Coordinates of C-alpha atoms in Angstrom, one line a residue:
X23 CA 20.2 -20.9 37.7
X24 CA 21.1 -17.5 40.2
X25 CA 18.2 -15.1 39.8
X26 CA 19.1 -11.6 41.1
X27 CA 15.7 -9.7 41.1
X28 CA 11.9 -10.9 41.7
X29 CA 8.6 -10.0 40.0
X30 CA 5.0 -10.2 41.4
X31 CA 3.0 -8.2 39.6
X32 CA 1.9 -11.1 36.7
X33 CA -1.5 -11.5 37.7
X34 CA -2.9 -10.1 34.7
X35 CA 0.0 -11.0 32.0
X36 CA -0.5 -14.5 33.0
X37 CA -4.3 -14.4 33.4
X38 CA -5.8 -17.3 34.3
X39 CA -2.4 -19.3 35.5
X40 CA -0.9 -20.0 38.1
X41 CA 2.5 -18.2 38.5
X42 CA 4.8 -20.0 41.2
X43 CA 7.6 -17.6 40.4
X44 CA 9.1 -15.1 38.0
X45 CA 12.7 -14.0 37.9
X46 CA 15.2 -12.5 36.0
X47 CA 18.2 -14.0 35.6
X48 CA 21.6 -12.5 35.4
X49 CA 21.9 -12.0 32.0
X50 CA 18.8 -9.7 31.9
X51 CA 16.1 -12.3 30.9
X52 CA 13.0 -12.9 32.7
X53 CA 12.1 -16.7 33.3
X54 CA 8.4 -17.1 34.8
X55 CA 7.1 -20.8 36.1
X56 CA 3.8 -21.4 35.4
X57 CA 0.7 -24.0 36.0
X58 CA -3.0 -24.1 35.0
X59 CA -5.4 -24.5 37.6
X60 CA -6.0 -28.2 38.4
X61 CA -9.8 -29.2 36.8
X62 CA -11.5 -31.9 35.5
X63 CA -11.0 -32.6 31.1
X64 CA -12.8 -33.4 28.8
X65 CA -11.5 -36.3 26.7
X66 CA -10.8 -35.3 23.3
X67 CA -11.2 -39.0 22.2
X68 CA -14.2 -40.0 24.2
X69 CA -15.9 -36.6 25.1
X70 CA -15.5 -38.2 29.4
X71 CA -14.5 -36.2 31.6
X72 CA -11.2 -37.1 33.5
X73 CA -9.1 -35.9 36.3
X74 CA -6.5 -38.5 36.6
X75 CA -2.6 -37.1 36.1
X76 CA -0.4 -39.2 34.1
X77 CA 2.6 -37.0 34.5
X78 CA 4.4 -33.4 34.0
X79 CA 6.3 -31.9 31.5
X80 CA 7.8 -28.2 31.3
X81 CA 7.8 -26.5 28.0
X82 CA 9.9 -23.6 27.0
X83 CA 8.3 -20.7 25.8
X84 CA 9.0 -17.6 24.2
X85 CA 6.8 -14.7 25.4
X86 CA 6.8 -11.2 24.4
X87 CA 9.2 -8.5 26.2
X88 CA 8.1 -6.9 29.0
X89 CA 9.9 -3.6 30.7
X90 CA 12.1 -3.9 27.7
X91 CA 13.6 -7.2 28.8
X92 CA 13.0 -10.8 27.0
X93 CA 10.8 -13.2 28.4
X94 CA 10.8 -16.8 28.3
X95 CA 7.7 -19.0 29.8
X96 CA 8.5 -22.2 31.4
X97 CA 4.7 -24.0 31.5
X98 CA 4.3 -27.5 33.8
X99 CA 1.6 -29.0 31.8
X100 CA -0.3 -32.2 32.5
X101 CA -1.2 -34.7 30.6
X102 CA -4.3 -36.8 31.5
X103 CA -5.1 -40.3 31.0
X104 CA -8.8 -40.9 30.5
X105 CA -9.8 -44.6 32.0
X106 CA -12.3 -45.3 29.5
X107 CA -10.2 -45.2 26.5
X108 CA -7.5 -45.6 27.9
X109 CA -5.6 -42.7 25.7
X110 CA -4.2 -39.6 27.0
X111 CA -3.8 -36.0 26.4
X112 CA -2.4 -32.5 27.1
X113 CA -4.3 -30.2 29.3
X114 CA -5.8 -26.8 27.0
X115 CA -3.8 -23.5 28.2
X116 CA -4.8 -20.1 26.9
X117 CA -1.3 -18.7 26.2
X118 CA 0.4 -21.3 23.6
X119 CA -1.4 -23.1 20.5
X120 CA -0.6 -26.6 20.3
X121 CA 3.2 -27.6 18.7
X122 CA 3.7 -24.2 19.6
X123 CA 6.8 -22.4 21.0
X124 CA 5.7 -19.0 21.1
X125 CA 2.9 -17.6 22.8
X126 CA -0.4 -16.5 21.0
X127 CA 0.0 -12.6 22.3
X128 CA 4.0 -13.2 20.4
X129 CA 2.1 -13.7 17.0
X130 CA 0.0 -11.1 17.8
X131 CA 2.9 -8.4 18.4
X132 CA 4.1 -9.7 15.6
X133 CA 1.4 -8.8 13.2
X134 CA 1.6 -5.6 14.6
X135 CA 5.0 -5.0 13.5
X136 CA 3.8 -6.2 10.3
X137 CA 1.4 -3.1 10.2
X138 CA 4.1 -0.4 10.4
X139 CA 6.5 0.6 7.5
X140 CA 9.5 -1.8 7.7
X141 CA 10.9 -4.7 6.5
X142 CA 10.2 -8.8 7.5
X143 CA 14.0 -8.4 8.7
X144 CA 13.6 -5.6 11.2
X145 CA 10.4 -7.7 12.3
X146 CA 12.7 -10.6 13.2
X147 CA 15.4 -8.1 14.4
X148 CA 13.0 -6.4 17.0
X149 CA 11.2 -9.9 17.8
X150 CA 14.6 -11.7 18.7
X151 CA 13.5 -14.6 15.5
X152 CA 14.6 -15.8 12.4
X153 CA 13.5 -13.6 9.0
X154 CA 12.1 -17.1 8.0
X155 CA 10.1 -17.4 11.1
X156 CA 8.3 -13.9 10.6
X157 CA 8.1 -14.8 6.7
X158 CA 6.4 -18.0 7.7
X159 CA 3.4 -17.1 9.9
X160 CA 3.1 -14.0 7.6
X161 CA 2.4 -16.5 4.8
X162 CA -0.6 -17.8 6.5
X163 CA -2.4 -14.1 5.9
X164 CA -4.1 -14.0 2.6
X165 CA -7.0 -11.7 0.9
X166 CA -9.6 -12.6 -1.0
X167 CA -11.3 -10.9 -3.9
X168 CA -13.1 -7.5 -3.1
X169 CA -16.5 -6.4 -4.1
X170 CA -16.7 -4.1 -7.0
X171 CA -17.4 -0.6 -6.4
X172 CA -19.6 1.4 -7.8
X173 CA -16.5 3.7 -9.2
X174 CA -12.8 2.6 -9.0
X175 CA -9.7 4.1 -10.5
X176 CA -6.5 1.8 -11.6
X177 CA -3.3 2.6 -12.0
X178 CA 0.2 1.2 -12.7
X179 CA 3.3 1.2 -10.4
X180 CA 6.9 -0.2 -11.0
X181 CA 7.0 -3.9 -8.9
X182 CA 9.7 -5.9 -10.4
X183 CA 7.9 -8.3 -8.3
X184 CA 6.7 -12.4 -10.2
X185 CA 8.8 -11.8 -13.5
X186 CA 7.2 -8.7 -14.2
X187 CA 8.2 -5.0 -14.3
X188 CA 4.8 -3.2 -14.1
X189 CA 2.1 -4.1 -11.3
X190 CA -1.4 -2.6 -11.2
X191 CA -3.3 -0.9 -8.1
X192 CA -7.0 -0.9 -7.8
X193 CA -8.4 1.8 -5.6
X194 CA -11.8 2.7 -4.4
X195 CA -11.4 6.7 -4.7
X196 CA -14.2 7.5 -2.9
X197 CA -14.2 5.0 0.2
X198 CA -10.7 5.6 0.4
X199 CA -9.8 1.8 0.4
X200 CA -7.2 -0.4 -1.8
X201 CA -9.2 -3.0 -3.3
X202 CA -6.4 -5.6 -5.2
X203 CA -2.8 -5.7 -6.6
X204 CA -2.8 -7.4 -10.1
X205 CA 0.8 -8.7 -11.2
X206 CA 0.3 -7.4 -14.7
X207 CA -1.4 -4.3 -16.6
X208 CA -1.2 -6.7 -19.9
X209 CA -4.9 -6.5 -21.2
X210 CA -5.3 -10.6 -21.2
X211 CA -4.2 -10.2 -17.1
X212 CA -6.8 -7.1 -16.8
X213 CA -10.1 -9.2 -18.6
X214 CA -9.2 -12.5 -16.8
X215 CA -8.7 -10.7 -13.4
X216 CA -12.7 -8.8 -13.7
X217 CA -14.3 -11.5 -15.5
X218 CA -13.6 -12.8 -12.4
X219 CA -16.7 -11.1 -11.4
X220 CA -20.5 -11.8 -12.6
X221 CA -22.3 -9.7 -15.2
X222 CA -24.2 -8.1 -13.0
X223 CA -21.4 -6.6 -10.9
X224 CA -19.4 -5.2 -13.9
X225 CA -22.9 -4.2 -15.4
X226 CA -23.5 -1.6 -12.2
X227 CA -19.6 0.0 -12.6
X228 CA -20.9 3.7 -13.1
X229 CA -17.2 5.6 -13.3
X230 CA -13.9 4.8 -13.7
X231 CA -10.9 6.8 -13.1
X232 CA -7.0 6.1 -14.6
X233 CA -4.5 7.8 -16.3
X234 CA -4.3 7.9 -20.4
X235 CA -3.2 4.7 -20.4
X236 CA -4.8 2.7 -24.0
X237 CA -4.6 -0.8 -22.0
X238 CA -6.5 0.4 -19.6
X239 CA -9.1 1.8 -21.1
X240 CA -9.4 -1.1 -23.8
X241 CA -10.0 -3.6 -21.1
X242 CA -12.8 -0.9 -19.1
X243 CA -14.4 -1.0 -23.2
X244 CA -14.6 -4.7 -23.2
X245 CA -15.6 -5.7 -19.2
X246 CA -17.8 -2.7 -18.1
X247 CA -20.1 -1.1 -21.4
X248 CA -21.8 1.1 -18.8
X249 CA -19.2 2.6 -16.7
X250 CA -17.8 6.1 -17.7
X251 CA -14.2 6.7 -17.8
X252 CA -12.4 9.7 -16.2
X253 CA -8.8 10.7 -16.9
X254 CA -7.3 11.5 -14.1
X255 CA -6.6 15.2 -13.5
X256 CA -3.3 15.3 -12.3
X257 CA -1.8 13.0 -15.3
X258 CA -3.2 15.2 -18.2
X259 CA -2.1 18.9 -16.6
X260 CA 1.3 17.2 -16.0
X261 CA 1.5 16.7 -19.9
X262 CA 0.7 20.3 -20.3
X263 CA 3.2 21.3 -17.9
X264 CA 6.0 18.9 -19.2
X265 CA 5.8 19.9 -22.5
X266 CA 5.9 23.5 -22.2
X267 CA 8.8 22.8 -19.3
X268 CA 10.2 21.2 -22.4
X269 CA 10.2 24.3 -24.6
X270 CA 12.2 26.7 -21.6
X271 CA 14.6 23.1 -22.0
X272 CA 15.0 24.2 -25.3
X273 CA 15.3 27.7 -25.4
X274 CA 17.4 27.8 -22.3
X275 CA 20.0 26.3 -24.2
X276 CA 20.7 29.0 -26.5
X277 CA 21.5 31.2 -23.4
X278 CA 25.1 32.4 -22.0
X279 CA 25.9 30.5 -18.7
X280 CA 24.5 32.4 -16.3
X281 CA 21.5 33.1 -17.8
X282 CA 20.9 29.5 -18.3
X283 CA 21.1 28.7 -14.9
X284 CA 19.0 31.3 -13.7
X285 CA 16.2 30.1 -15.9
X286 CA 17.1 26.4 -14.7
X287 CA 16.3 27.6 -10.9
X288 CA 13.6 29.4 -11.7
X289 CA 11.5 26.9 -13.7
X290 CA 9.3 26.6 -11.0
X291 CA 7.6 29.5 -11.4
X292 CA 6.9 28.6 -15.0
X293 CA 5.4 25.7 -13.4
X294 CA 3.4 27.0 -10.7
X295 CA -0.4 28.2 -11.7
X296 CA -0.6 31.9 -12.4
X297 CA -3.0 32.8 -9.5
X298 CA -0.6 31.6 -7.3
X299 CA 2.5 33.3 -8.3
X300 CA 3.3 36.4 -5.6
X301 CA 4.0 39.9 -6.8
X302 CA 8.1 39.0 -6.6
X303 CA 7.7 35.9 -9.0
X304 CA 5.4 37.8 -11.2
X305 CA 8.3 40.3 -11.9
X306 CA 10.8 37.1 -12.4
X307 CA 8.1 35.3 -15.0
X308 CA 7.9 38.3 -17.1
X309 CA 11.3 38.8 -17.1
X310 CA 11.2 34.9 -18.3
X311 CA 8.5 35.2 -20.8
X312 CA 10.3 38.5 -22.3
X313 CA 13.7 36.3 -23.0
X314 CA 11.6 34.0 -25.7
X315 CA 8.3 34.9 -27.6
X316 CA 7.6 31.1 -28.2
X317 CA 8.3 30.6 -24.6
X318 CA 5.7 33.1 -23.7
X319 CA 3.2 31.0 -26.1
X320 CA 3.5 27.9 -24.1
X321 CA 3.2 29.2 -21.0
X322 CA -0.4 31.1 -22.2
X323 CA -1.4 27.5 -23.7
X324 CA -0.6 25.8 -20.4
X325 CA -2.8 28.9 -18.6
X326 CA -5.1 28.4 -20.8
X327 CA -5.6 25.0 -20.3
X328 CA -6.7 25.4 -16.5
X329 CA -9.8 27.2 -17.4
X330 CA -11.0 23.9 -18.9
X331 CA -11.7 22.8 -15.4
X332 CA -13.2 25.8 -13.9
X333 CA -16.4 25.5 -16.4
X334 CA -19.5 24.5 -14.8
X335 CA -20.9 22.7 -17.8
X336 CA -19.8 19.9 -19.7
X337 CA -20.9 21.7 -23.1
X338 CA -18.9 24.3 -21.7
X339 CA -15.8 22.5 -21.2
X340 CA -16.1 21.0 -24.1
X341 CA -16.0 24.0 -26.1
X342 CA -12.7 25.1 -24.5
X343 CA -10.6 21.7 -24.7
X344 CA -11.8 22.3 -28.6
X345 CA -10.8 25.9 -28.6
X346 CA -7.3 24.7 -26.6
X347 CA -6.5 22.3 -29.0
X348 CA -7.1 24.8 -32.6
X349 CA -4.6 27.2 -30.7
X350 CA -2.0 24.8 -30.1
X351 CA -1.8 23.3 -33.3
X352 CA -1.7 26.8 -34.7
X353 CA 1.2 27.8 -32.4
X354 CA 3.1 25.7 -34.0
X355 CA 5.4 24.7 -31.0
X356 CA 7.0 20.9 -31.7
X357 CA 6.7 20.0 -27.7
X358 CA 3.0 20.4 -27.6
X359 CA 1.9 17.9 -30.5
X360 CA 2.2 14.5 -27.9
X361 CA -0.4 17.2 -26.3
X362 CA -2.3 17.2 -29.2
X363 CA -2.7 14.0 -30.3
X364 CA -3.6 12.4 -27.0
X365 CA -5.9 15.1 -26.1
X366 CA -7.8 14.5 -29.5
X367 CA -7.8 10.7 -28.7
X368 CA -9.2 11.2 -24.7
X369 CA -11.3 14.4 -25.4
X370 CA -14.2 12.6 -23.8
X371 CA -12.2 10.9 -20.8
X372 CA -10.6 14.8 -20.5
X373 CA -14.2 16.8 -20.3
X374 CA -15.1 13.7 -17.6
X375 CA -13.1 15.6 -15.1
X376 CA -15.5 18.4 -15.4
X377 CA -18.6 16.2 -14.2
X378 CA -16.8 13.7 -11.8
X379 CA -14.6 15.4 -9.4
X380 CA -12.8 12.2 -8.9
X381 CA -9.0 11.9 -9.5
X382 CA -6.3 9.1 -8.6
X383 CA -4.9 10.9 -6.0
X384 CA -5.3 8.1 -3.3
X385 CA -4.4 5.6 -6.1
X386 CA -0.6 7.8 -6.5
X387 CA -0.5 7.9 -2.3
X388 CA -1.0 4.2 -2.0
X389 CA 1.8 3.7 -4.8
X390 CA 4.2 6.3 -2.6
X391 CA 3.8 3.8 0.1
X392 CA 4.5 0.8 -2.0
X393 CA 7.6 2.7 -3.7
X394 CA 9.1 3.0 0.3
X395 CA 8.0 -0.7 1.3
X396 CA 10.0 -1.8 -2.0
X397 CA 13.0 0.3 -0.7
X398 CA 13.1 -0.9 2.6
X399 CA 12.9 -4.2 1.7
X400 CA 15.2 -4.5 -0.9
X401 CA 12.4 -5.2 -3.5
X402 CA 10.0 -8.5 -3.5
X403 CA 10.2 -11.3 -5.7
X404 CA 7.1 -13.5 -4.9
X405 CA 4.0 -11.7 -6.2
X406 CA 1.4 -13.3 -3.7
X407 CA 3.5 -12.0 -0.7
X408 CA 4.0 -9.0 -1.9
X409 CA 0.5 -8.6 -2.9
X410 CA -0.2 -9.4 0.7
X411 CA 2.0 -7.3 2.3
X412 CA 0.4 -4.3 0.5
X413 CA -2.8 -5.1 1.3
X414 CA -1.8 -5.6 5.0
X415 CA 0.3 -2.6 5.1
X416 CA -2.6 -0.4 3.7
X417 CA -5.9 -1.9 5.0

């Protein structure tokens, strides 16, 4: 084989070889010949030690790139032959595992890869291996349960992953740490998944967080009498805001062209909390509010609404979700009874917020990153792998 440039600098890639040579050949690969130091062995079959050569054999390797280039090792192992037993054996070498064609630092650059936001295929693309090869050894990761917080928060995300459409995410909120995937938010998946845990574990849950979801909350009922759930903040101001962004839907559509579409790119500030409106969008919402006097009466319920959180007291904030909740019915505006009638149902969960300070927004974060790894992978259809993956990805 020609060789066209030298390299000498190995002594710490190939730490504790021998390197006779290392070249690179002319179509850009480097090719380095290796040896281990000669010693004495231990027989694996007799535990003697031995330092009689049978013979040589060179084994291809694949090796990670180095100055950009690929690298391929080419190893002279010995095998021994041990007199007592008369059996033989390959000398141990720190860079390949045995029936190995890859080195260990390979699988280790490989898991590497894994960490970062792409797909198995743009593993194997950047690797120089087959999707199958990187799905393989990826296979051999797996996680086992996790300990039980003290407080956790749940939540669902859109998997299409095992036969199933929904997936849940369990969080610890304060820790900051993913805890489990589950491959179903059906309530029989949810009890059979924490009675999974002892008693005493789901006996010291003190809080936890989710969205208004009745599954949810049925199976927290059943498995954890003493933990306190919390609605999450962010899911029951969005109902707020979506049903009085529902009302400008409505009235907008009574509107001449223009208009309508002014209103359309302006919802935003309809949207936005009043305190943080500048003095130009004030002047644009009350030119908004003066177009529509039931307009004006959703925006001051969906105002109002924020001052539930700013009490200090619990009695307090109960008091105002009360208050809130006479208003709106009296308003009589159609888009606000879904408001209503959940509120009523969570009123407890709702005034939670007050006293916890907890919310999902690490749960929604973690499902953002599962939304893009679904994306770039073209979706998942084995559960445990994807289950893995996540937990890989995020830990």
């Amino acid at each position: 084989m020609p060789y066209c440039q030298h390299y000498s600098e190995t002594s710490v890639l190939f730490k504790g070889t021998l390197v006779k040579s290392v070249a690179e050949s002319e179509d850009g690969i480097i090719h380095a010949f290796l040896e281990m130091p000669l010693r004495e062995h231990i027989c694996p079959y007799c535990g003697c030690t031995t330092s009689k050569i049978k013979d040589y054999r060179i084994q291809k390797i694949k090796d990670v790139e180095i100055i950009g280039k690929k690298m391929f090792i080419f190893l002279r192992k010995r095998r021994y032959y041990c007199a007592r037993c008369h059996k033989t054996f390959t000398e141990n070498n720190p860079l390949v595992a045995r029936y190995q064609r890859v080195t260990i630092r390979f699988y280790q650059q490989v898991y590497k890869e894994l960490m970062r936001m792409q797909s198995f295929k743009s593993v194997a693309e950047r690797m120089d291996v087959s999707v199958t090869s990187v799905i393989r050894w990826f296979d051999h990761i797996s996680y086992a349960r996790a300990n039980l917080p003290a407080r956790f928060s749940i939540d669902e995300f859109k998997g299409n992953t095992g036969n199933e459409k929904y997936q849940c995410n369990i969080t610890d909120p304060v820790s900051h740490k993913i805890l489990d995937i589950l491959p179903s938010r059906s309530l029989e998946r949810l009890c059979a998944h924490y009675r999974q845990y002892e008693v005493k574990e789901r006996l010291a849950v003190k809080e936890i967080v989710m969205d208004m979801s009745n599954i949810f909350r049925a199976a927290a009922h059943l498995l954890f009498p003493n933990a306190r759930i919390t609605a999450d903040k962010f899911h029951v101001i969005r109902l707020v805001s979506w049903s009085m962004d529902n009302v400008r839907k409505r009235i907008q559509k009574l509107f001449y062209k223009q208009k309508r579409k002014w209103f359309k790119r302006s919802k935003n500030i309809l949207l936005k909390p009043g305190y943080k409106l500048s003095p130009e969008e004030k002047i644009i919402l009350n030119q908004m509010l003066s177009a529509s006097a039931e307009l004006e009466k959703a925006y001051a319920l969906k105002e109002l609404f924020y001052k539930i959180f700013r009490k200090e007291s619990r009695r307090a904030a109960a008091r105002q979700l009360r208050n809130w909740l006479l208003l709106a019915a009296e308003s009589g505006i159609p888009e606000f009874a879904h408001c209503i009638d959940t509120f009523t149902k969570w009123r407890s969960a709702i005034i939670n917020i007050v006293e916890s300070k907890l919310t999902n927004g690490f749960t929604e974060g973690i499902n953002n990153k599962i939304k893009v790894l679904k994306r770039i992978s073209f979706g998942y259809r084995n559960f445990e792998r994807f289950r893995n993956r996540i937990l890989y990805l995020c830990s």
